[in-house]
Tab-separated table of C-alpha atoms (C1' of nucleotides) in Angstrom:
chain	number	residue	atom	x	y	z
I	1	UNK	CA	7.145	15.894	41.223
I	2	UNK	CA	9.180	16.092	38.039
I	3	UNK	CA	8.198	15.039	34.461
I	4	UNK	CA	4.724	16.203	33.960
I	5	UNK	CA	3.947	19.247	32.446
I	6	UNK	CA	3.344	22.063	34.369
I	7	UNK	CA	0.007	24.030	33.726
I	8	UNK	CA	0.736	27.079	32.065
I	9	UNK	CA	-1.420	28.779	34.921
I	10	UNK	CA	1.376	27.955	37.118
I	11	UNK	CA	4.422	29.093	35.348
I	12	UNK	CA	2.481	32.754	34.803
I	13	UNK	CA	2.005	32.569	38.807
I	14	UNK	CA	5.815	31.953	38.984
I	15	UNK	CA	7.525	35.763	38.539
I	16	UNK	CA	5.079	37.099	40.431
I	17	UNK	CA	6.345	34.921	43.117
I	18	UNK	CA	9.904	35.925	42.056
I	19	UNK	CA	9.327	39.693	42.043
I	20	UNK	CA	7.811	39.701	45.673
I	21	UNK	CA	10.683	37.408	46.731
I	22	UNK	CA	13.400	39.519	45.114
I	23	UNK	CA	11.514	42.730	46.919
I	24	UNK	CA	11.534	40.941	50.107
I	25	UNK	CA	15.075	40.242	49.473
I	26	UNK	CA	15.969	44.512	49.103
I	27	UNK	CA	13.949	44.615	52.477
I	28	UNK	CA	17.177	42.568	53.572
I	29	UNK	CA	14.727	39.575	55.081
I	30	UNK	CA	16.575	36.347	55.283
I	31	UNK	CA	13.264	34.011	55.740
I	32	UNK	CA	9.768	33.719	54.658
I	33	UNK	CA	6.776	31.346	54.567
I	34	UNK	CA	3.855	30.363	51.903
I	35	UNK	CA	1.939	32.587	54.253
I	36	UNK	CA	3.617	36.144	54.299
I	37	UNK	CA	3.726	35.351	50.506
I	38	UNK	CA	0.400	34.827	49.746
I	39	UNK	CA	-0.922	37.856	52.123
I	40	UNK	CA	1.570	40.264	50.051
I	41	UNK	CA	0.654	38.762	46.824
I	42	UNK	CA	-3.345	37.806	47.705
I	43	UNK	CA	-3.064	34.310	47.220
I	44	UNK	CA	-3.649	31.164	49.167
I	45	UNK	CA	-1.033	29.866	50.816
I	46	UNK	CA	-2.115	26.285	49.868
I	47	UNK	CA	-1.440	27.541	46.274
I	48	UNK	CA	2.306	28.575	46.711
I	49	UNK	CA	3.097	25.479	48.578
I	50	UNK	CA	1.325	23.238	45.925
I	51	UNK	CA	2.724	25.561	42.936
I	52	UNK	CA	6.231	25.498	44.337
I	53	UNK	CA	5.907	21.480	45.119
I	54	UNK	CA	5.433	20.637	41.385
I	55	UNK	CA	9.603	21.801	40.847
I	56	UNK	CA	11.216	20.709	44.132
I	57	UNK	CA	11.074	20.514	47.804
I	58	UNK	CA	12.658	23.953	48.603
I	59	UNK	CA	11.270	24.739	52.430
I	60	UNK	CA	11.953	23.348	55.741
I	61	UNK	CA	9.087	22.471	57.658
I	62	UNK	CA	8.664	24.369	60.781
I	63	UNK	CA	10.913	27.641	59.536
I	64	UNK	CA	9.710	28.349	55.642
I	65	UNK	CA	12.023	29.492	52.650
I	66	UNK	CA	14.972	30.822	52.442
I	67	UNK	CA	14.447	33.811	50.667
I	68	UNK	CA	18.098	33.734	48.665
I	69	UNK	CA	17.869	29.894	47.941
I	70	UNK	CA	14.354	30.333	46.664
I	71	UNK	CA	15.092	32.783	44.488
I	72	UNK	CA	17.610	31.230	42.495
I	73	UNK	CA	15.603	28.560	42.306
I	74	UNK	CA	12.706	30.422	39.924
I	75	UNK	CA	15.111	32.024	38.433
I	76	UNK	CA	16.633	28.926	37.201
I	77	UNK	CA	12.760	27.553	36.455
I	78	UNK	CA	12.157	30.529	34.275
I	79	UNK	CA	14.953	30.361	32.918
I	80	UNK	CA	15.994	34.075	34.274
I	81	UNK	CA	19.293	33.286	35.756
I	82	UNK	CA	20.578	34.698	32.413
I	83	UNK	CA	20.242	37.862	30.166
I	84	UNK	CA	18.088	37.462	27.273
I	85	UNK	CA	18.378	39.971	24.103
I	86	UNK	CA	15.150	41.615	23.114
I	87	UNK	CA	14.446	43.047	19.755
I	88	UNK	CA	12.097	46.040	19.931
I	89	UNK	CA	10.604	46.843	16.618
I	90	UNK	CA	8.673	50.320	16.482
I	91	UNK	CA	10.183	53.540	17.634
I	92	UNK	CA	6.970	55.541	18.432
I	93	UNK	CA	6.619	57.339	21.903
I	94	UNK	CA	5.996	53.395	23.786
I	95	UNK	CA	8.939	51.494	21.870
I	96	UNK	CA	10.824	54.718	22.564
I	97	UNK	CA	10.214	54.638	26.413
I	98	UNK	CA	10.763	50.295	26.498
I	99	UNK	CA	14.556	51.686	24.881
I	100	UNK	CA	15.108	53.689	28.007
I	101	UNK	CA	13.399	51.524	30.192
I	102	UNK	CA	15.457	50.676	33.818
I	103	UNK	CA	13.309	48.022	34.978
I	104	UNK	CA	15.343	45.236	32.809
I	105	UNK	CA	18.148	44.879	34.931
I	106	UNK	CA	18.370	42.272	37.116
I	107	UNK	CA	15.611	41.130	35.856
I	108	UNK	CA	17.253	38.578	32.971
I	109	UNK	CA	16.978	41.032	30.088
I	110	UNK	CA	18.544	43.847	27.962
I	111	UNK	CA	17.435	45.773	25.259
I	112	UNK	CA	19.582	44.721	22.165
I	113	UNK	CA	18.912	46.225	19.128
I	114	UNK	CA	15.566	48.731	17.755
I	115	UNK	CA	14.408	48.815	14.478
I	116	UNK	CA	12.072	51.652	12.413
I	117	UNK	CA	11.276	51.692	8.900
I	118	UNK	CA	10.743	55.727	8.938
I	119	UNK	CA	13.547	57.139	7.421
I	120	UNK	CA	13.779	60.051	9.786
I	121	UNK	CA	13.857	57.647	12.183
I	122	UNK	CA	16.885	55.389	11.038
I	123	UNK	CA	20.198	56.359	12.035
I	124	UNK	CA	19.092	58.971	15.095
I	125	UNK	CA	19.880	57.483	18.645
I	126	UNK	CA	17.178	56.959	21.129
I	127	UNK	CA	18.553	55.776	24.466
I	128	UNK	CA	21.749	53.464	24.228
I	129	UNK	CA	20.588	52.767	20.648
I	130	UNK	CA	21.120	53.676	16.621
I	131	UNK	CA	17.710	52.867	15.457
I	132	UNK	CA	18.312	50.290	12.483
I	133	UNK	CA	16.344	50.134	9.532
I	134	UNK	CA	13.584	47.537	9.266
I	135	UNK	CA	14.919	45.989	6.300
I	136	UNK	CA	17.471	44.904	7.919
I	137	UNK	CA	15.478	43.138	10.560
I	138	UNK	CA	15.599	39.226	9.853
I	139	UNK	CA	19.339	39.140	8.700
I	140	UNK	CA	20.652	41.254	11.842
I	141	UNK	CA	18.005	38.987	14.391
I	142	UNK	CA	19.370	36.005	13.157
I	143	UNK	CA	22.417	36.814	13.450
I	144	UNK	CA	22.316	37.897	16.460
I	145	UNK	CA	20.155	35.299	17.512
I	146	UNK	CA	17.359	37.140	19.574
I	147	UNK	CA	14.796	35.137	20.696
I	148	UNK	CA	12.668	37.429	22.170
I	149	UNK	CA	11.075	40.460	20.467
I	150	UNK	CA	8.819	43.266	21.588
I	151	UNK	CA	6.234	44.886	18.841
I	152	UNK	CA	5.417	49.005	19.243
I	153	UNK	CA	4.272	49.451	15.768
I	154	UNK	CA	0.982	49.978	14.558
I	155	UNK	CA	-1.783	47.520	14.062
I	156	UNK	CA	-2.099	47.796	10.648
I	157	UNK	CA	2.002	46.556	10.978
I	158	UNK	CA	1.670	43.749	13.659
I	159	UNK	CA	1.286	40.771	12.127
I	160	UNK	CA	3.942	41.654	9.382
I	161	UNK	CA	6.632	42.259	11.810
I	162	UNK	CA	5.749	39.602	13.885
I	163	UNK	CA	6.331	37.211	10.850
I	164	UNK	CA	9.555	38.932	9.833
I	165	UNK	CA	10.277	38.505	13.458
I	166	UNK	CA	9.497	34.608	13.427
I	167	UNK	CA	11.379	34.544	10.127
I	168	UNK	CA	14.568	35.793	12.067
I	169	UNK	CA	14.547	33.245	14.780
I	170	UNK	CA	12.551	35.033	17.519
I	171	UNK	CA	10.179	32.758	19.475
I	172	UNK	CA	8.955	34.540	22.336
I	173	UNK	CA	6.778	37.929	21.220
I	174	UNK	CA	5.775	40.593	23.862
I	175	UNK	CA	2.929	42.851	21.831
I	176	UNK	CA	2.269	46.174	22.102
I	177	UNK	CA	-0.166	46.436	19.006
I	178	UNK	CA	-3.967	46.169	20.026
I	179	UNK	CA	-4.313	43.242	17.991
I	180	UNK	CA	-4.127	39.711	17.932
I	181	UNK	CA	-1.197	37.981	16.378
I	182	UNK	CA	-1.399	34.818	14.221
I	183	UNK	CA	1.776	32.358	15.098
I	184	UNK	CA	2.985	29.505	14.708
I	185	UNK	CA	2.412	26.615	17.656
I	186	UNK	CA	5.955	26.830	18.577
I	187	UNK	CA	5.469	30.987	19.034
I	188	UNK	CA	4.729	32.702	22.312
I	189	UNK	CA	2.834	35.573	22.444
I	190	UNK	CA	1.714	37.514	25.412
I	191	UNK	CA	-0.247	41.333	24.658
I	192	UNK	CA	-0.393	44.399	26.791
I	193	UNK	CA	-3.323	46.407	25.542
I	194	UNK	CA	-3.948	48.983	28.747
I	195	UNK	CA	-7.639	49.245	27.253
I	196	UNK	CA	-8.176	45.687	27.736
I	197	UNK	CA	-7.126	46.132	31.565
I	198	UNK	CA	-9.447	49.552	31.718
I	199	UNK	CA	-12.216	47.905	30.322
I	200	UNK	CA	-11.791	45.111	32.458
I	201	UNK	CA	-12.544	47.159	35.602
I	202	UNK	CA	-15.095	49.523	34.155
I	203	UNK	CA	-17.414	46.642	34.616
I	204	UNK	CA	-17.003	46.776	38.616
I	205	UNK	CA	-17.582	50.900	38.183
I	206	UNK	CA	-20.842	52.387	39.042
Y	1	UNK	CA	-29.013	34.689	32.510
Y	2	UNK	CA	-29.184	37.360	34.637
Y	3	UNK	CA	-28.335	38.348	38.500
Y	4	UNK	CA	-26.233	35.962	38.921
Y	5	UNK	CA	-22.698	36.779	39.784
Y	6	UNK	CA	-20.681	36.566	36.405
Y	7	UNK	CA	-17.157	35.095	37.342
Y	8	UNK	CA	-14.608	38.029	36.798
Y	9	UNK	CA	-12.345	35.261	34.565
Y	10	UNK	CA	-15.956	35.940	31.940
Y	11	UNK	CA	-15.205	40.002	31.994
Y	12	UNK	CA	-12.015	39.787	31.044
Y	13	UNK	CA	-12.338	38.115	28.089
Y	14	UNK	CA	-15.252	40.658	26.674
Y	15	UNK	CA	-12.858	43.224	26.511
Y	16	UNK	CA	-11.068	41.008	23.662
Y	17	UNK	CA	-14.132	40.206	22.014
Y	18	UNK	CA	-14.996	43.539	21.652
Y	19	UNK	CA	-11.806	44.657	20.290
Y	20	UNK	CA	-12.139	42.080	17.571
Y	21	UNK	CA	-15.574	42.402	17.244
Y	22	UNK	CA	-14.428	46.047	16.449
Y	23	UNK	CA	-11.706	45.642	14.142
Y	24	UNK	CA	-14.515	43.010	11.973
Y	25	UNK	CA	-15.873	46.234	11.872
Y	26	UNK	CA	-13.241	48.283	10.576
Y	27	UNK	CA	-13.061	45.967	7.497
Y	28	UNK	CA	-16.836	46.422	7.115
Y	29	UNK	CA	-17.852	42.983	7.755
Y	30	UNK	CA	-21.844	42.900	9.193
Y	31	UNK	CA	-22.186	39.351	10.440
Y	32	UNK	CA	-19.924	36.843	12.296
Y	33	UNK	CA	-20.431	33.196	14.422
Y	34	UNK	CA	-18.877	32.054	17.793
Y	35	UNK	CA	-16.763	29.770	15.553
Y	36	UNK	CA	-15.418	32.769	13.537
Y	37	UNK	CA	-14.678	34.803	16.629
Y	38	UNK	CA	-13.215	31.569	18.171
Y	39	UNK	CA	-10.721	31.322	15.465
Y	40	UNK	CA	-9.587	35.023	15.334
Y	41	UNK	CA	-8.997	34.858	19.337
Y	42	UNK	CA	-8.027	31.192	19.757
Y	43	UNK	CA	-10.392	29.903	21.632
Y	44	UNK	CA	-13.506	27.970	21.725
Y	45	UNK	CA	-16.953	28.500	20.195
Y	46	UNK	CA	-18.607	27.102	22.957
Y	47	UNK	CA	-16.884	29.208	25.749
Y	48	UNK	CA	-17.875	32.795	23.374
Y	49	UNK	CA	-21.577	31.204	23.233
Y	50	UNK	CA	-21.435	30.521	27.225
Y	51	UNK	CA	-19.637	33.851	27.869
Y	52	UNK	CA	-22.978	35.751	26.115
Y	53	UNK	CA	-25.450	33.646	27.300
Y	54	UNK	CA	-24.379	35.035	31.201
Y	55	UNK	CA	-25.724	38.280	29.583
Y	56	UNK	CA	-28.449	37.938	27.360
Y	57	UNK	CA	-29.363	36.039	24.063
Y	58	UNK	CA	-27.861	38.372	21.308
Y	59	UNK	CA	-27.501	36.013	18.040
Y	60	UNK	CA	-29.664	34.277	15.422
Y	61	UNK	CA	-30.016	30.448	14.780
Y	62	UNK	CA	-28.441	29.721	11.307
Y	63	UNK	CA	-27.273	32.530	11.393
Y	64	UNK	CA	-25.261	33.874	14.289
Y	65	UNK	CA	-24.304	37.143	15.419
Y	66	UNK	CA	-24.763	41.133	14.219
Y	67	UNK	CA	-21.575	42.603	14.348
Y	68	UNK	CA	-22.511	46.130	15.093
Y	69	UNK	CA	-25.264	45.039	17.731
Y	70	UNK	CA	-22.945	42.817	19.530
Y	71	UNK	CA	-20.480	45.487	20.108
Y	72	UNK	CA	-23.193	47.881	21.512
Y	73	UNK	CA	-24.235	44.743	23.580
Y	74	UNK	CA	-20.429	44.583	24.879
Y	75	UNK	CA	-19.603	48.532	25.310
Y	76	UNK	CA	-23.156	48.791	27.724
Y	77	UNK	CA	-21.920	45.682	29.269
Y	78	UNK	CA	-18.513	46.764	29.833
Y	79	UNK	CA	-19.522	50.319	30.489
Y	80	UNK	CA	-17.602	51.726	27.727
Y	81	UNK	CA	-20.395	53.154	26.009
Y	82	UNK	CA	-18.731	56.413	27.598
Y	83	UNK	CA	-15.471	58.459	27.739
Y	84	UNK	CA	-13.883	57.766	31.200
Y	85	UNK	CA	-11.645	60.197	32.451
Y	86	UNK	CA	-7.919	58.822	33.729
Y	87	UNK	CA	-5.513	60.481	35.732
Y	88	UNK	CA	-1.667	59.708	35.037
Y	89	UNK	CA	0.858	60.209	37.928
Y	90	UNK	CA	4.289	60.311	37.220
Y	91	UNK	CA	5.714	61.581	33.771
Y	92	UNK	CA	8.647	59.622	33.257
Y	93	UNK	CA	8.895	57.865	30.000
Y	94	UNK	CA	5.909	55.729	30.408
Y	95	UNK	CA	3.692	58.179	31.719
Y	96	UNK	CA	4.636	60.891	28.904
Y	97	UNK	CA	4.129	57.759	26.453
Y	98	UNK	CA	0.555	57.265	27.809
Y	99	UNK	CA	-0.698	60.925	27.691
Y	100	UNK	CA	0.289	61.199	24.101
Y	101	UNK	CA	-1.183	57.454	23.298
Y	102	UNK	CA	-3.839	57.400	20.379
Y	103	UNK	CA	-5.303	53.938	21.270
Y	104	UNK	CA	-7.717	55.087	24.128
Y	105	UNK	CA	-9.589	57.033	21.249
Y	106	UNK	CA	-13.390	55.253	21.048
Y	107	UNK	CA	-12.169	53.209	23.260
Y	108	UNK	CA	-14.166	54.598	26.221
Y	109	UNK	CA	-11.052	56.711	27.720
Y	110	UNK	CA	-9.148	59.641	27.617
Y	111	UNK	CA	-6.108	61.108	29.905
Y	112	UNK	CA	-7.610	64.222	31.392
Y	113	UNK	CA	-4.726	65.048	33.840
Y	114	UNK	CA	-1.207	64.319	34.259
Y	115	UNK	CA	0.539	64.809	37.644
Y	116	UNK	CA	4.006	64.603	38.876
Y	117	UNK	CA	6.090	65.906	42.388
Y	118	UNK	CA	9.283	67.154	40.020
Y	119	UNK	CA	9.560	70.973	40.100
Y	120	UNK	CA	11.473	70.549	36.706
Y	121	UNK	CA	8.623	68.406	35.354
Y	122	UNK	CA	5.398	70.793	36.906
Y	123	UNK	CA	4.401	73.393	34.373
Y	124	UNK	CA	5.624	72.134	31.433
Y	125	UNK	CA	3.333	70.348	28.597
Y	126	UNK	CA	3.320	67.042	27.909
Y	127	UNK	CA	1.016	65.630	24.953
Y	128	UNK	CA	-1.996	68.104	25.516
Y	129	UNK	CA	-1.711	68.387	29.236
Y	130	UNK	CA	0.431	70.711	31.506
Y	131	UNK	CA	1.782	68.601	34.475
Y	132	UNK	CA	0.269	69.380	37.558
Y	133	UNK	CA	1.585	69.573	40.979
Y	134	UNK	CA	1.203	66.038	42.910
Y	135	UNK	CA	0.704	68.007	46.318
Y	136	UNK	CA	-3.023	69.119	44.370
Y	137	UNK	CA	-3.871	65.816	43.623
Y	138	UNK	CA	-6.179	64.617	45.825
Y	139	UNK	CA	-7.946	67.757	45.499
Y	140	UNK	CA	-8.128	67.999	41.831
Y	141	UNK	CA	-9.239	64.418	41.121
Y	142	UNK	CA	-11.776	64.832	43.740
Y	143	UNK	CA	-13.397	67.863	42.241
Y	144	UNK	CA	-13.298	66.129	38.665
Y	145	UNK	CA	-14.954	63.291	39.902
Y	146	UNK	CA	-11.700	60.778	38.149
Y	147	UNK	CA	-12.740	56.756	38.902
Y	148	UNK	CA	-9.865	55.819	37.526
Y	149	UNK	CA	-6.021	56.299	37.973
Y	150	UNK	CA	-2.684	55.374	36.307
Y	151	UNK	CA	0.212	54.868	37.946
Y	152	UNK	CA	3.792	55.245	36.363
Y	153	UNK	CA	5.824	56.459	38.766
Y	154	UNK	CA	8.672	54.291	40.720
Y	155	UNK	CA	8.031	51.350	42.626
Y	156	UNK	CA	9.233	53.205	46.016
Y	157	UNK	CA	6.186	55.221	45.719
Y	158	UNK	CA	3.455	53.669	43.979
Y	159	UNK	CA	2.348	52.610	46.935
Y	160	UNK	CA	1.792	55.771	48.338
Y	161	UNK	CA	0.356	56.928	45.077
Y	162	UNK	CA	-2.360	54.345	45.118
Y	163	UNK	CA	-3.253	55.892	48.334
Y	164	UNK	CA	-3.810	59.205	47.288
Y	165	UNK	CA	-5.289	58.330	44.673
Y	166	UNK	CA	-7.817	56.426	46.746
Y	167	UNK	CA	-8.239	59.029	48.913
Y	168	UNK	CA	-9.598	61.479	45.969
Y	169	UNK	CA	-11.861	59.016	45.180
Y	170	UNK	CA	-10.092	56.721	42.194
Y	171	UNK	CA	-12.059	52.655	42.185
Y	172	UNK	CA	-9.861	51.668	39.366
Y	173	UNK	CA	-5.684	51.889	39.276
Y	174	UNK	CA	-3.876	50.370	36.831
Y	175	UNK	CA	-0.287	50.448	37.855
Y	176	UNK	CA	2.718	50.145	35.962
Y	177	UNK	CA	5.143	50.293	39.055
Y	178	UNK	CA	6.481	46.333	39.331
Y	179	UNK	CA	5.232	46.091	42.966
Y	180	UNK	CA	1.937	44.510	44.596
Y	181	UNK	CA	-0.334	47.233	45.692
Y	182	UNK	CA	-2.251	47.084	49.071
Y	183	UNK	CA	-5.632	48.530	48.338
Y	184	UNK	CA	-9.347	48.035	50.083
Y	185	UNK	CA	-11.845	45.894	48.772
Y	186	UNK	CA	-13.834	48.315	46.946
Y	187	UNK	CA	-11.019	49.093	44.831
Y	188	UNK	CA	-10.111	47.321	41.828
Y	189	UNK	CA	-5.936	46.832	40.665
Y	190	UNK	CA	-4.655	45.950	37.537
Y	191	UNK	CA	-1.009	45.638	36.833
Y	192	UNK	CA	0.979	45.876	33.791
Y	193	UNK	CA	5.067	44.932	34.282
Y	194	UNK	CA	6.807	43.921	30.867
Y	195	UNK	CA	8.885	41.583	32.507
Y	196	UNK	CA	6.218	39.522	34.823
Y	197	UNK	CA	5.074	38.343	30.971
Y	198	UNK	CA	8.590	38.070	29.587
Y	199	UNK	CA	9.616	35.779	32.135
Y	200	UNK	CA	6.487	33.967	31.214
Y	201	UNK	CA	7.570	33.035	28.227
Y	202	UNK	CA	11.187	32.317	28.656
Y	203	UNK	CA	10.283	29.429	30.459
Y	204	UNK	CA	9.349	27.785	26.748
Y	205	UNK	CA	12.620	28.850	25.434
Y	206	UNK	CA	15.483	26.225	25.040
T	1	DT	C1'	-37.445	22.602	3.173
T	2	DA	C1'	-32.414	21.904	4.170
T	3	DG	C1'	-28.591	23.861	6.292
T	4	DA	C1'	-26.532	26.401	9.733
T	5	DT	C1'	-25.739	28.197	14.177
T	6	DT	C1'	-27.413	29.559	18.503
T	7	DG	C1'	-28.422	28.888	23.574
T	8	DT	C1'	-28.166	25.589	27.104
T	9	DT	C1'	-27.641	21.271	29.600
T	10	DA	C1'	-24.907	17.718	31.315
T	11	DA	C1'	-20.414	15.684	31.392
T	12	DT	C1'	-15.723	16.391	31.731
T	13	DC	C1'	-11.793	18.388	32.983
T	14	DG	C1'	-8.718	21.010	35.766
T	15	DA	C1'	-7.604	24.099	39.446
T	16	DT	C1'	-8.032	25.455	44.239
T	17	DT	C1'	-8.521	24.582	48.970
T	18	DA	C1'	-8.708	22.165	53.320
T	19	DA	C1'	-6.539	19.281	56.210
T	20	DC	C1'	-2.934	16.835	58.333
T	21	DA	C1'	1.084	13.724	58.822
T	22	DA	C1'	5.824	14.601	58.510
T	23	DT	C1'	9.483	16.968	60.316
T	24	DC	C1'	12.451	20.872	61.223
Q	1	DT	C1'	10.100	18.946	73.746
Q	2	DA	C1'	6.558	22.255	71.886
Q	3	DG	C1'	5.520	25.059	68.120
Q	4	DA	C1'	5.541	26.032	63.486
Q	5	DT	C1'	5.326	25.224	58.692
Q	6	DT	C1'	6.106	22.342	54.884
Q	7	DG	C1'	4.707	18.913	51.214
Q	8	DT	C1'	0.966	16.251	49.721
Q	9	DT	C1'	-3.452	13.909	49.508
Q	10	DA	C1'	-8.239	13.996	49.001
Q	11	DA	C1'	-12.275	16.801	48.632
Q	12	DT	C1'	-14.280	20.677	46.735
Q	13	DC	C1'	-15.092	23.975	43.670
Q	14	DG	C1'	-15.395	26.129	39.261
Q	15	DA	C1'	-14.489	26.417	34.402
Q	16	DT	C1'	-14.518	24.341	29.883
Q	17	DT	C1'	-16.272	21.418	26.450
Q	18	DA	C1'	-19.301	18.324	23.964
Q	19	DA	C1'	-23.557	17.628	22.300
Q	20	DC	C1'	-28.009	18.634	20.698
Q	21	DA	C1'	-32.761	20.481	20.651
Q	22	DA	C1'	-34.502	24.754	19.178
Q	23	DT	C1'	-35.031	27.738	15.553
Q	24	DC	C1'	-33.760	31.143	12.139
DNA sequence: TAGATTGTTAATCGATTAACAATC
DNA sequence: TAGATTGTTAATCGATTAACAATC
């Protein structure tokens, strides 16, 4: 049960779970089961009771989940029952939209702080935020000590800010820049590239 | 090598080697190796040389593989050796981000049409585009023959969307809504939703 | 030729699924 | 109790890797 490492494979499988619980939850529904999970999320069921078994024992045979209970359960797995500061470096139209972004909330993050190095840039506000300068980046990250920061700059700009990112304490890196970044072993990175999804599907087009 | 199914776990990694492959490239480099690649994308030489083989034989014992023919290789595979049209729906932040984006450019895409059911919003211009009237858009895609669709509009109606979108004839959504679409067989979903790989990640965190 | 790297096979590894006893 | 669904084991399935002959 405990004690051996989860497969990553799993834990990515995990807030999709969450999200369909929490929507389930809005829909006011009380109870569920690994079935009505895995038709809404196209998964076995097999694979939601085996995934869920590797944390805890957190159904009741004969009746299913308790929507609430299970919940805060992955939230507390992932780590989510809190609000984590996010760094977004880059204030082009994407980083711009991330600033204004609604979908945080509740979710167990908040936009902190947003950094440019265009001088026209620095100082104007884009939604809650006074865009800082760059420069200022690792001091005001460390000090502030954001672990999690989101790149919107361009390519050619990636790997530098992900490095004064690193520099400043960050550890988790969501990447915006169709490129991949070279980090540290003790660096997450995840990338969202819409081309790479496009392209992905193009293959399955006639 | 050929007519057998390739698993769909294979296609989505092409996309990534072509995007490398590409930015080789862009710094005028003419000949690369499955370790090379291996390195830039983290992972293994012999999973690149198996991933190719599914397709054809398309490098040189001793000396391994020509950049500029590999990526031709990739963008027939991948069917991006074309400009696929996209419609956007809904021009909130994220969709008005995406229909001024650069990065689809030789990528094999381009936003031709931008739709949105706001009276305030229809009419206006938005990157190059004038936002059209939702109510036309099963109509319009149909006529322009659009495969593939975009979805940025709130979760409460993406689902909706995605069936509309359907119905004019779209095989290819990728949705930006946080919500599990319901869509037939023949149609192919891919989701982006910052969070789902935040909360990845935070799981690693202390 | 000597050195390097592919394409491919076979072995290994890991993930998914089927099935069912346990039990609510 | 009868019915339903979990948690878990064992079997299956599929993906990755190691290794090397082929060959440029």
């Amino acid at each position: 049960m405990s004690s051996r490492t989860v497969p990553d494979i799993v834990i990515g499988r995990l807030p999709q779970y969450l999200r369909t619980l929490q929507r389930m939850a809005d829909e006011n529904r009380i109870i569920t089961s690994s079935q009505e999970l895995a038709e809404r999320l196209g998964i076995s069921a097999a694979q939601i009771r085996k995934d869920l078994s590797l944390f805890g024992e957190f159904g009741k045979q004969g009746t299913g989940y308790d929507i609430h209970f299970l919940i805060e359960k992955l939230r507390s797995i992932l780590k989510v029952d809190r609000v984590w500061d996010i760094v977004v470096v880059g204030v082009g139209d994407i980083g711009s939209a991330i600033a204004r972004y609604q979908g945080f909330t509740n979710r167990g993050f908040r936009v902190a702080m947003l950094f440019d190095k265009d001088p026209v840039k620095i100082g104007t506000q884009v939604g809650n935020f006074i865009v800082q300068d760059s420069r200022n980046l690792v001091e005001a990250v460390q000090r502030a000590g954001i672990k999690i920061g989101m790149i919107t700059v361009p390519s050619s700009e990636a790997q530098s800010v992900a490095e004064q990112l690193i520099k400043g304490g960050v550890r988790a890196i969501l990447n915006y820049a169709p490129i991949s970044l070279n980090v540290p072993p003790y660096v997450r990175v995840q990338y969202i590239d819409p081309v790479i999804h496009l392209q992905r599907m193009t293959y399955y087009l006639d």
